[in-house]
Amino acid sequence: MSKGLKLTDILVTIVIAVVFGIIYRLWGDVSNVVKLAGLQLDQLVYGVWFMAATVAALIIRKPGVALLAEVAAASGELLTGSQYGIESLTYGIAQGLLAELVFALFRYRSFSITTVSLAGIGSAVASLVFDAFKGYLIDLQTWNLTLYFAFRIVGSIFFTGMCAYWLVKALEVTGVTQLVRPASSADYQALERKG
């Protein structure tokens, strides 16, 4: 399989990003409602904002896809009137970059639930670094800051890792992913066994 991005790969990545850009825009309202419960519970749902990177990487499985998808989704969120303004784009770049780095560390050969969850953690770390630069984290007491970090990481593992993985697995069952991902040798061996 060629590692370079083809026009089809880019277009599919952008379509995924557009869908997630709309989800990201709407997710701000969901996060605000969850925030009302207090105790940093909104951090548990934060991982949804990293999903474009992992879903696209799981479908396309080529270098650059995670970064492209996250930046494009963040751009879409910004263009649809994100309550976070330009900040959504700067976060998206950092989040996509760290997710991409995780896939690169595995040389784009592992797309397991563990690898995807690590990519989610990478995106969470990127967002936490940006949060730290805003300066409000130092106002939190230690127990509150611990909840903040822990819930962000847990939410990232669940949404960005596990949910993205399950979503793409469900798409694979329908055969949709085969439109953009060529058949593997295992696919051909399965055909030979049936014949």
C-alpha positions as semicolon CSV with decimal commas, in nm:
position;residue;x (nm);y (nm);z (nm)
1;M;0,000;0,000;0,000
2;S;0,136;0,341;-0,096
3;K;0,218;0,564;0,201
4;G;0,163;0,887;0,005
5;L;-0,171;1,062;0,019
6;K;-0,379;1,046;-0,296
7;L;-0,650;1,295;-0,385
8;T;-0,912;1,040;-0,277
9;D;-0,745;1,007;0,065
10;I;-0,745;1,383;0,111
11;L;-1,107;1,420;0,002
12;V;-1,227;1,140;0,231
13;T;-1,028;1,293;0,518
14;I;-1,189;1,631;0,454
15;V;-1,538;1,477;0,445
16;I;-1,468;1,308;0,779
17;A;-1,337;1,639;0,911
18;V;-1,645;1,830;0,795
19;V;-1,872;1,586;0,979
20;F;-1,661;1,616;1,292
21;G;-1,636;1,994;1,255
22;I;-2,014;2,010;1,286
23;I;-2,007;1,766;1,579
24;Y;-1,734;1,975;1,745
25;R;-1,943;2,289;1,707
26;L;-2,247;2,125;1,865
27;W;-2,038;1,952;2,132
28;G;-1,957;2,288;2,293
29;D;-2,319;2,309;2,407
30;V;-2,311;1,951;2,539
31;S;-1,992;2,028;2,730
32;N;-2,148;2,341;2,880
33;V;-2,446;2,141;3,008
34;V;-2,220;1,874;3,161
35;K;-2,007;2,151;3,317
36;L;-2,309;2,254;3,525
37;A;-2,270;1,932;3,727
38;G;-1,933;2,056;3,854
39;L;-1,641;1,842;3,972
40;Q;-1,473;1,879;3,630
41;L;-1,718;1,625;3,480
42;D;-1,710;1,818;3,152
43;Q;-1,355;1,690;3,107
44;L;-1,496;1,338;3,066
45;V;-1,663;1,442;2,739
46;Y;-1,368;1,648;2,611
47;G;-1,229;1,354;2,411
48;V;-1,495;1,399;2,143
49;W;-1,296;1,702;2,020
50;F;-1,007;1,474;1,922
51;M;-1,201;1,209;1,731
52;A;-1,156;1,339;1,376
53;A;-0,786;1,257;1,392
54;T;-0,828;0,898;1,505
55;V;-1,131;0,812;1,294
56;A;-0,961;0,942;0,979
57;A;-0,633;0,768;1,066
58;L;-0,814;0,439;1,124
59;I;-0,991;0,463;0,789
60;I;-0,711;0,598;0,566
61;R;-0,405;0,460;0,755
62;K;-0,147;0,688;0,599
63;P;0,095;0,952;0,731
64;G;-0,046;1,300;0,772
65;V;-0,412;1,199;0,788
66;A;-0,459;1,248;1,164
67;L;-0,313;1,599;1,152
68;L;-0,504;1,695;0,836
69;A;-0,834;1,566;0,977
70;E;-0,801;1,741;1,312
71;V;-0,694;2,073;1,160
72;A;-0,972;2,058;0,901
73;A;-1,232;1,967;1,167
74;A;-1,113;2,252;1,390
75;S;-1,133;2,486;1,090
76;G;-1,486;2,367;1,023
77;E;-1,578;2,424;1,386
78;L;-1,433;2,775;1,364
79;L;-1,619;2,854;1,041
80;T;-1,951;2,737;1,185
81;G;-1,924;2,987;1,468
82;S;-1,742;2,807;1,746
83;Q;-1,785;2,965;2,087
84;Y;-1,409;2,920;2,132
85;G;-1,311;3,133;1,831
86;I;-0,963;3,103;1,681
87;E;-0,861;2,904;1,986
88;S;-1,041;2,602;1,838
89;L;-0,803;2,609;1,542
90;T;-0,484;2,646;1,750
91;Y;-0,596;2,362;1,975
92;G;-0,683;2,152;1,669
93;I;-0,336;2,193;1,522
94;A;-0,166;2,086;1,845
95;Q;-0,410;1,799;1,907
96;G;-0,372;1,667;1,552
97;L;0,005;1,697;1,570
98;L;0,036;1,487;1,885
99;A;-0,210;1,225;1,756
100;E;-0,008;1,209;1,434
101;L;0,311;1,170;1,637
102;V;0,172;0,861;1,810
103;F;0,087;0,695;1,478
104;A;0,433;0,790;1,350
105;L;0,596;0,629;1,654
106;F;0,430;0,305;1,549
107;R;0,542;0,370;1,188
108;Y;0,179;0,372;1,074
109;R;0,167;-0,006;1,117
110;S;-0,043;-0,032;1,432
111;F;-0,405;0,076;1,438
112;S;-0,508;-0,120;1,744
113;I;-0,739;0,014;2,011
114;T;-0,429;0,070;2,228
115;T;-0,252;0,276;1,963
116;V;-0,564;0,482;1,895
117;S;-0,614;0,537;2,270
118;L;-0,252;0,655;2,296
119;A;-0,321;0,898;2,010
120;G;-0,618;1,023;2,213
121;I;-0,394;1,069;2,515
122;G;-0,148;1,259;2,294
123;S;-0,426;1,494;2,184
124;A;-0,532;1,537;2,546
125;V;-0,179;1,627;2,650
126;A;-0,162;1,886;2,371
127;S;-0,487;2,043;2,488
128;L;-0,369;2,042;2,850
129;V;-0,050;2,225;2,752
130;F;-0,261;2,494;2,586
131;D;-0,486;2,508;2,893
132;A;-0,177;2,557;3,110
133;F;-0,072;2,857;2,901
134;K;-0,406;3,021;2,967
135;G;-0,307;3,042;3,332
136;Y;-0,630;2,938;3,502
137;L;-0,508;2,591;3,600
138;I;-0,285;2,733;3,873
139;D;-0,598;2,865;4,044
140;L;-0,730;2,511;4,095
141;Q;-0,663;2,323;4,417
142;T;-0,461;2,003;4,384
143;W;-0,761;1,768;4,412
144;N;-0,951;1,969;4,151
145;L;-0,654;1,982;3,915
146;T;-0,608;1,607;3,955
147;L;-0,971;1,549;3,857
148;Y;-0,928;1,786;3,563
149;F;-0,628;1,595;3,425
150;A;-0,758;1,247;3,505
151;F;-1,101;1,306;3,357
152;R;-0,954;1,460;3,040
153;I;-0,729;1,155;2,992
154;V;-1,009;0,906;3,069
155;G;-1,248;1,085;2,832
156;S;-0,981;1,082;2,562
157;I;-0,920;0,711;2,599
158;F;-1,294;0,642;2,585
159;F;-1,404;0,875;2,306
160;T;-1,091;0,928;2,096
161;G;-0,964;0,576;2,141
162;M;-1,238;0,326;2,209
163;C;-1,539;0,497;2,048
164;A;-1,342;0,590;1,736
165;Y;-1,213;0,234;1,710
166;W;-1,563;0,086;1,749
167;L;-1,708;0,333;1,500
168;V;-1,454;0,238;1,233
169;K;-1,498;-0,133;1,310
170;A;-1,872;-0,087;1,253
171;L;-1,798;0,088;0,922
172;E;-1,566;-0,198;0,821
173;V;-1,852;-0,445;0,866
174;T;-2,054;-0,248;0,611
175;G;-1,763;-0,253;0,365
176;V;-1,747;0,127;0,343
177;T;-1,380;0,140;0,442
178;Q;-1,285;-0,087;0,153
179;L;-1,374;0,198;-0,082
180;V;-1,068;0,390;0,039
181;R;-0,849;0,113;0,175
182;P;-0,726;-0,150;-0,071
183;A;-0,772;-0,516;0,007
184;S;-0,502;-0,669;0,224
185;S;-0,334;-1,006;0,178
186;A;-0,557;-1,137;0,461
187;D;-0,862;-1,036;0,255
188;Y;-0,732;-1,233;-0,044
189;Q;-0,652;-1,536;0,175
190;A;-1,007;-1,525;0,314
191;L;-1,144;-1,529;-0,043
192;E;-0,929;-1,830;-0,132
193;R;-1,056;-2,021;0,173
194;K;-1,417;-1,960;0,068
195;G;-1,355;-2,079;-0,288
